[in-house]
mmCIF file with all atom_site columns, C-alpha atoms in Angstrom:
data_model
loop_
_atom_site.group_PDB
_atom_site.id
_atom_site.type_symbol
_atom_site.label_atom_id
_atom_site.label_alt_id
_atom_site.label_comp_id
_atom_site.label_asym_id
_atom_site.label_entity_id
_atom_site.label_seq_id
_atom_site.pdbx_PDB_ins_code
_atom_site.Cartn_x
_atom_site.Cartn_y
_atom_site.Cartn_z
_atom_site.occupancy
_atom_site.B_iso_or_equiv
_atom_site.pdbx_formal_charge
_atom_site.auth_seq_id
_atom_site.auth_comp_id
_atom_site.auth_asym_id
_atom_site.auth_atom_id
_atom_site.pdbx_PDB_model_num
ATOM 1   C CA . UNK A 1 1   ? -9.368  -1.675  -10.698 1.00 0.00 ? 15  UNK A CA 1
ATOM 2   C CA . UNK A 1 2   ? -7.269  -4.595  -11.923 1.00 0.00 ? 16  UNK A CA 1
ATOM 3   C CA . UNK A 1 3   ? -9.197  -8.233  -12.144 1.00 0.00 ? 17  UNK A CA 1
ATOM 4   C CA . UNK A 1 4   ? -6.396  -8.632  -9.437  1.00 0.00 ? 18  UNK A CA 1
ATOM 5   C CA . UNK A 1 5   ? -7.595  -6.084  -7.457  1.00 0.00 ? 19  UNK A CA 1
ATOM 6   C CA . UNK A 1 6   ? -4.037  -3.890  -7.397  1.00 0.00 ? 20  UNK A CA 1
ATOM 7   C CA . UNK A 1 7   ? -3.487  -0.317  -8.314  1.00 0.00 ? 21  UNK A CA 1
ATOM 8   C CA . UNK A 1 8   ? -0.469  0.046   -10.507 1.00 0.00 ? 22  UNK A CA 1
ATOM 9   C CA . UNK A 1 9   ? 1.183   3.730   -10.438 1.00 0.00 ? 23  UNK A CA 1
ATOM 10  C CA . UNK A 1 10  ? 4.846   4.504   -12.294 1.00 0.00 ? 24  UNK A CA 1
ATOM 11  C CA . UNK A 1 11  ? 6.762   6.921   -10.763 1.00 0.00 ? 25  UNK A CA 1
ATOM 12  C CA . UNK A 1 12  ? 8.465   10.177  -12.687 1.00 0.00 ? 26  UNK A CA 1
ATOM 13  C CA . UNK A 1 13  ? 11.345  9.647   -9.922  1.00 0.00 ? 27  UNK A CA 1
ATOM 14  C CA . UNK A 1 14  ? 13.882  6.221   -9.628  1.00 0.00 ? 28  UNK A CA 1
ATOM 15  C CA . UNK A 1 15  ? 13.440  3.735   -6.887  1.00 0.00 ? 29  UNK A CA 1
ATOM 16  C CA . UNK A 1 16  ? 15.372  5.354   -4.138  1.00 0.00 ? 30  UNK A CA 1
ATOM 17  C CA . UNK A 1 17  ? 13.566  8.654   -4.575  1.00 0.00 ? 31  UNK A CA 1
ATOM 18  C CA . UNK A 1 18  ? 10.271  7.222   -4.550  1.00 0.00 ? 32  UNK A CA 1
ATOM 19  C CA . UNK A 1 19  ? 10.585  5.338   -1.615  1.00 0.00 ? 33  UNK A CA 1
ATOM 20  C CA . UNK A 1 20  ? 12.001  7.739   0.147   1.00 0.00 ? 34  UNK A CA 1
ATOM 21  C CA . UNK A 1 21  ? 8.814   10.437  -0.973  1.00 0.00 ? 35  UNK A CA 1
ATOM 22  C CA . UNK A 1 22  ? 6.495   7.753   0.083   1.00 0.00 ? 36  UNK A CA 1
ATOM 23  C CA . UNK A 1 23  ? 8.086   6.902   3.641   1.00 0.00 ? 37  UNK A CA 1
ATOM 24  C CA . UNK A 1 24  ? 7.970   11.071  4.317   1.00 0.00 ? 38  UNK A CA 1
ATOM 25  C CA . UNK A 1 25  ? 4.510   10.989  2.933   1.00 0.00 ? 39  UNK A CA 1
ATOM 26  C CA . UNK A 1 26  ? 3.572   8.239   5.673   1.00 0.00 ? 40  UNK A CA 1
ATOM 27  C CA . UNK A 1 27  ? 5.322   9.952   8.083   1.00 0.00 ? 41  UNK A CA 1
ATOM 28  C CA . UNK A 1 28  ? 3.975   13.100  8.091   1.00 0.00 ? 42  UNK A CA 1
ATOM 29  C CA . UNK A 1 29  ? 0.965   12.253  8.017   1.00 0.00 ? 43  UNK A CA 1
ATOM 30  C CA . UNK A 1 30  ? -0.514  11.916  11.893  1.00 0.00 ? 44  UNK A CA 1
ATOM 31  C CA . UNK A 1 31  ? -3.060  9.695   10.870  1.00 0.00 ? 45  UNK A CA 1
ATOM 32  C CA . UNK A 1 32  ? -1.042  7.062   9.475   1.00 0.00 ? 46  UNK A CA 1
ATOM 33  C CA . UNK A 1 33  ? 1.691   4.811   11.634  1.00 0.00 ? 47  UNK A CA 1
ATOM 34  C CA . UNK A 1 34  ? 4.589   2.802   9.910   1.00 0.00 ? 48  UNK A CA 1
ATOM 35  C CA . UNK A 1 35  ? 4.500   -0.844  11.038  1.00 0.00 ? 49  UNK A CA 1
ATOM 36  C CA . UNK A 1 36  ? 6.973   -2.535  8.955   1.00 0.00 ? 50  UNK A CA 1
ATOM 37  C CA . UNK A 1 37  ? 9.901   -2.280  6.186   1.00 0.00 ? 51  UNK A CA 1
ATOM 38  C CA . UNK A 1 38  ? 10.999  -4.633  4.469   1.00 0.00 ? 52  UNK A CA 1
ATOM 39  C CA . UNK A 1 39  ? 13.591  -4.994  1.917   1.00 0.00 ? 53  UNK A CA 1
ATOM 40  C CA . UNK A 1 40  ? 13.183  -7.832  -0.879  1.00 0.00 ? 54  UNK A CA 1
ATOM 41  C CA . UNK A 1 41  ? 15.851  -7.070  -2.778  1.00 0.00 ? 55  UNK A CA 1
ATOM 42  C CA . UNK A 1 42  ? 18.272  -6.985  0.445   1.00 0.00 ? 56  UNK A CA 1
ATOM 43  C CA . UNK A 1 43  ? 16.709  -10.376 1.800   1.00 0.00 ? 57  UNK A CA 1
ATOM 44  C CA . UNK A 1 44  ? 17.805  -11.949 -1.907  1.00 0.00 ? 58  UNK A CA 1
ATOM 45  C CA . UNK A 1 45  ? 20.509  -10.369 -1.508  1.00 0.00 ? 59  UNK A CA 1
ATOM 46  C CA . UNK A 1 46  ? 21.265  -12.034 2.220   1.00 0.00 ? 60  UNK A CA 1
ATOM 47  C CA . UNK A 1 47  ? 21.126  -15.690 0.054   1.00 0.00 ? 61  UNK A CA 1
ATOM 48  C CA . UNK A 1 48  ? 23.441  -14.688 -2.640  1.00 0.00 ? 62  UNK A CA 1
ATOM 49  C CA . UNK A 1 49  ? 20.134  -14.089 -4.916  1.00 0.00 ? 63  UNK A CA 1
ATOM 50  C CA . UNK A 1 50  ? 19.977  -11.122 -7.523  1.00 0.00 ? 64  UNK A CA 1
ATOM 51  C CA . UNK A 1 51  ? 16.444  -9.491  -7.364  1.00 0.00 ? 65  UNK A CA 1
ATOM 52  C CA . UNK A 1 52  ? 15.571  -5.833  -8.580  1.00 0.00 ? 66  UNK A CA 1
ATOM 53  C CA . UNK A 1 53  ? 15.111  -2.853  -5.977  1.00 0.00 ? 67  UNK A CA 1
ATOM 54  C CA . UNK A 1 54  ? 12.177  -4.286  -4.591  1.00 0.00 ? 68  UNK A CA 1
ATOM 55  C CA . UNK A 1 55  ? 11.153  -2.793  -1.197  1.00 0.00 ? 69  UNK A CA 1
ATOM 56  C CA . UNK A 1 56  ? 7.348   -3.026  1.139   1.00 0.00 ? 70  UNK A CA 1
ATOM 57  C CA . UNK A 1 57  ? 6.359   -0.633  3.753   1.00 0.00 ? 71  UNK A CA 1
ATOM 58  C CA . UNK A 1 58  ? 2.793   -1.650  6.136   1.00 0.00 ? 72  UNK A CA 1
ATOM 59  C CA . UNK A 1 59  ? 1.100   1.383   7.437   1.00 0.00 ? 73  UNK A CA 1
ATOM 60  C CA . UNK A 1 60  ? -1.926  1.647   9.138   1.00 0.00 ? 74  UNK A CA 1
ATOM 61  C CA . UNK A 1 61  ? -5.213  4.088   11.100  1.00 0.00 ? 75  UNK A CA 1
ATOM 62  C CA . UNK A 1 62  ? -6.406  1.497   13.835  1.00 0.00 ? 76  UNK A CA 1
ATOM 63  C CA . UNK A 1 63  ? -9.242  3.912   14.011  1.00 0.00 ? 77  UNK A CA 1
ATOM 64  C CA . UNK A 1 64  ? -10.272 2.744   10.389  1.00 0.00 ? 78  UNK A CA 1
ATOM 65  C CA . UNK A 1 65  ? -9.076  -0.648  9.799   1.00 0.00 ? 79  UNK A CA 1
ATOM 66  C CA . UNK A 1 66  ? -10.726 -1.917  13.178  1.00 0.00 ? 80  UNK A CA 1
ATOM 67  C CA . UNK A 1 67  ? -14.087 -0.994  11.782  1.00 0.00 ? 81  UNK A CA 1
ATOM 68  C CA . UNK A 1 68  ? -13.348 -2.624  8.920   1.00 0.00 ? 82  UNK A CA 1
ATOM 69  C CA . UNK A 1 69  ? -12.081 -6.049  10.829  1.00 0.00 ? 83  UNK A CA 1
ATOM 70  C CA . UNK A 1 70  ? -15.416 -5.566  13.217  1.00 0.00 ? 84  UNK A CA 1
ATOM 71  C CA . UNK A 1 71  ? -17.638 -5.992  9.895   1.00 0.00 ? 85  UNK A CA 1
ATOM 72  C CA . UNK A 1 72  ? -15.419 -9.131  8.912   1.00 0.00 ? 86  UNK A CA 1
ATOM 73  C CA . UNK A 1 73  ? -12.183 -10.426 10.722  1.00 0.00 ? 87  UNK A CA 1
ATOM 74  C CA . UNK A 1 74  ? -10.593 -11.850 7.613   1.00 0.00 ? 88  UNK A CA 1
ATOM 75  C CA . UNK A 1 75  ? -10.055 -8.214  5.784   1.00 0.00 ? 89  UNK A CA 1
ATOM 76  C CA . UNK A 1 76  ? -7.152  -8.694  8.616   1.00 0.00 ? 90  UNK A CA 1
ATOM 77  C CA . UNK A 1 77  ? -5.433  -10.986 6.313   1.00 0.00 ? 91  UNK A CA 1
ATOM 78  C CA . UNK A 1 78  ? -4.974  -7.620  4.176   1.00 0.00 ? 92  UNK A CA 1
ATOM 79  C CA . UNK A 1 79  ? -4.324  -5.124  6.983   1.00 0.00 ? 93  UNK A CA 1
ATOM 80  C CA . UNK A 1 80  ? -2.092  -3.141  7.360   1.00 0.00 ? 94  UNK A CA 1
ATOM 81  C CA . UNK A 1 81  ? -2.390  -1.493  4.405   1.00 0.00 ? 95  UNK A CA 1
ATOM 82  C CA . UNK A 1 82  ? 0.798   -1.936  2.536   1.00 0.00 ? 96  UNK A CA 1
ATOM 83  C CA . UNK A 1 83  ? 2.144   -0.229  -0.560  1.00 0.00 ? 97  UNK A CA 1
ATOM 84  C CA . UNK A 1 84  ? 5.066   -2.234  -2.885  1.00 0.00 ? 98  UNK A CA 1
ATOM 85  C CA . UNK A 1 85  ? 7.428   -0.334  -4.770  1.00 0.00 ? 99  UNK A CA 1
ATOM 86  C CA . UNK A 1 86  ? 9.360   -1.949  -7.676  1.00 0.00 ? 100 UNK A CA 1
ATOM 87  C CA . UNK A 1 87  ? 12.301  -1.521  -10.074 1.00 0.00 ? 101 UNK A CA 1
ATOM 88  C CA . UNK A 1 88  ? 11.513  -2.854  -13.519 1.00 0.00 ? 102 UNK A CA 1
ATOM 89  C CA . UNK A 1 89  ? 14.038  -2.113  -16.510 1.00 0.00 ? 103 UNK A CA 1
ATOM 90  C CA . UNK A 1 90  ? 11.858  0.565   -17.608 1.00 0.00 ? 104 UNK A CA 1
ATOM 91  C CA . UNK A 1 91  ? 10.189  2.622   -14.677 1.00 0.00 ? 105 UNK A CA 1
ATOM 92  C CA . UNK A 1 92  ? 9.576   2.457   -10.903 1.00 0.00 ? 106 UNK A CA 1
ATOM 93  C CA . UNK A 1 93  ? 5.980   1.014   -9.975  1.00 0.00 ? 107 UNK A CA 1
ATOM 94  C CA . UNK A 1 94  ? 4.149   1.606   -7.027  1.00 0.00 ? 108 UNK A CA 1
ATOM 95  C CA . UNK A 1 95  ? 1.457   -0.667  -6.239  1.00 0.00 ? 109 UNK A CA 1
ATOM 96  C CA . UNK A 1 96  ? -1.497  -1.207  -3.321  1.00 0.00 ? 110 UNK A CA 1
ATOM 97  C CA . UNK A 1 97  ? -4.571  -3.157  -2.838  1.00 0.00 ? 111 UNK A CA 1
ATOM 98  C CA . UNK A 1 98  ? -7.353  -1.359  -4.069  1.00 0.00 ? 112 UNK A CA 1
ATOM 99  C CA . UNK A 1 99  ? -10.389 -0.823  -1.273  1.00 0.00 ? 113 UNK A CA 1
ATOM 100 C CA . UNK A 1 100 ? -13.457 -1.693  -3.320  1.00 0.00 ? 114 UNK A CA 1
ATOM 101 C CA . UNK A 1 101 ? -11.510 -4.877  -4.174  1.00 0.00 ? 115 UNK A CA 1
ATOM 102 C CA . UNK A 1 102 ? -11.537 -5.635  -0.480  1.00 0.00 ? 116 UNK A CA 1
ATOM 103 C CA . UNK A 1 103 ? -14.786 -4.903  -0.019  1.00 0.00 ? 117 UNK A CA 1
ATOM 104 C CA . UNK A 1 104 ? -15.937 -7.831  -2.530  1.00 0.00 ? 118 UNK A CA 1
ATOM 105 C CA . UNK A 1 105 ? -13.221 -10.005 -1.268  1.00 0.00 ? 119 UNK A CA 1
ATOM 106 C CA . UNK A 1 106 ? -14.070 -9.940  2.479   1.00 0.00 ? 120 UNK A CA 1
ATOM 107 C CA . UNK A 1 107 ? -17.997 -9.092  1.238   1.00 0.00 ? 121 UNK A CA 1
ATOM 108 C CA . UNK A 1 108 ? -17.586 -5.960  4.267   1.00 0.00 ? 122 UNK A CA 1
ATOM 109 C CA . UNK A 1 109 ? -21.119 -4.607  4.151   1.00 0.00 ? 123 UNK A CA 1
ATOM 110 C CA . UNK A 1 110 ? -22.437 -1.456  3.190   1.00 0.00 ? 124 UNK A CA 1
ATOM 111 C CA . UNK A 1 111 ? -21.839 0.398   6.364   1.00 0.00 ? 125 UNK A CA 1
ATOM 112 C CA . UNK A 1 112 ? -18.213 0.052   5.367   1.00 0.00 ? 126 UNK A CA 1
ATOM 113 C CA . UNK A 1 113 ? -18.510 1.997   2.259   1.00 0.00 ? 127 UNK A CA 1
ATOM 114 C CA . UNK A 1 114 ? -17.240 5.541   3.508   1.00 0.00 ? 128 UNK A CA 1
ATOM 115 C CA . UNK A 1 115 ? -14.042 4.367   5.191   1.00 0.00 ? 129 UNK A CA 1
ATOM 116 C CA . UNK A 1 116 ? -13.283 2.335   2.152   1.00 0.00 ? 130 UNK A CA 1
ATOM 117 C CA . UNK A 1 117 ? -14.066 5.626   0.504   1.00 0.00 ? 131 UNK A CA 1
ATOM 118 C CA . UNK A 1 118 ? -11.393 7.308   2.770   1.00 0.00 ? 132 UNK A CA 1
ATOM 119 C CA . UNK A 1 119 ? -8.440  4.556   2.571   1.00 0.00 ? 133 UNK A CA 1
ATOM 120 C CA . UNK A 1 120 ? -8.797  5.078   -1.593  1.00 0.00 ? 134 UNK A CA 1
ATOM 121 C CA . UNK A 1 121 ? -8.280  8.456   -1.029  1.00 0.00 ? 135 UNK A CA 1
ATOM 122 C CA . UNK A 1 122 ? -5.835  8.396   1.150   1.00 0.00 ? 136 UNK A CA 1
ATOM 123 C CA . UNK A 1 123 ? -4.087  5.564   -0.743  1.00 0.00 ? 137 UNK A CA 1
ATOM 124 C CA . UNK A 1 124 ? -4.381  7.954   -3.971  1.00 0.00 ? 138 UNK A CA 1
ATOM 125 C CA . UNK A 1 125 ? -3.084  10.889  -2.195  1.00 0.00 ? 139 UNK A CA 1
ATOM 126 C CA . UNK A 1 126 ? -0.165  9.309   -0.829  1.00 0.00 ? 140 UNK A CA 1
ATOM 127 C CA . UNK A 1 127 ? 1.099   7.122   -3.701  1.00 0.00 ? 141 UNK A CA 1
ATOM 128 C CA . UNK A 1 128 ? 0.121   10.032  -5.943  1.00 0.00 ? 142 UNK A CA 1
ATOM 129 C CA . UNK A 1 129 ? 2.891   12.255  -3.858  1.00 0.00 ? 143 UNK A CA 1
ATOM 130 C CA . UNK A 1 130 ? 5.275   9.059   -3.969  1.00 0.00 ? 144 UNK A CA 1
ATOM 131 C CA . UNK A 1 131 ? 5.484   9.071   -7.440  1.00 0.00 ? 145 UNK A CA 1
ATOM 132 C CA . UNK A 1 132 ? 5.317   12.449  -8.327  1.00 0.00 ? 146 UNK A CA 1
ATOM 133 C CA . UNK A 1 133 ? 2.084   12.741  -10.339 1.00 0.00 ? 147 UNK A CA 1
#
């Protein structure tokens, strides 16, 4: 984990590709719903702004985040989970709030340790399928 507390992936396919992986990924999966979309780079765009392919989806499993938000309310400030994916001049990035860094920042207590365990793996899994690695 980053002192930031983000997981940085780069993706063997471009922006478009990944994205699109990662949405199927989400949606396939029963587990996981898809709250949100939204486009950065076509919101700059909207104010005559030039930004690079910049694009956030929210997901979400009410069955673990609500245990989660029952041990501390403000780990709500980070759910949905959310995964970014960027367009830099060299590479598409994927990136996501790692767990454990969650679990310091909202100080969730120990009981929380196994679903945290089970949103980084799932996290993994799905960004790992995203960007082709």
């Amino acid at each position: 984990m980053k002192a930031n507390g983000l997981i940085e992936k780069n993706s063997i396919y471009g922006f478009t590709d990944t994205y699109d992986k990662l949405r199927k990924v989400l949606e396939e999966n029963p587990n996981l719903k898809i709250l949100l979309e939204l486009d950065h780079s076509k919101n700059a765009a909207s104010v005559d702004l030039d930004l690079a392919p910049t694009k956030i989806i929210l997901f979400g499993n009410p069955k673990l985040g609500t245990v989660l938000m029952k041990d501390n309310q403000t780990v709500g400030i980070d759910l949905p989970q959310k995964i970014l994916v960027i367009e830099t001049s060299e590479t598409v990035k994927l990136f996501y709030n790692d767990s454990y860094y969650l679990k310091e920042r909202h100080q969730l207590s120990e009981k929380t340790s196994e679903i945290l365990k089970k949103i980084s793996s799932a996290l993994d899994a799905v960004t790992n399928a995203a960007a082709g690695l």
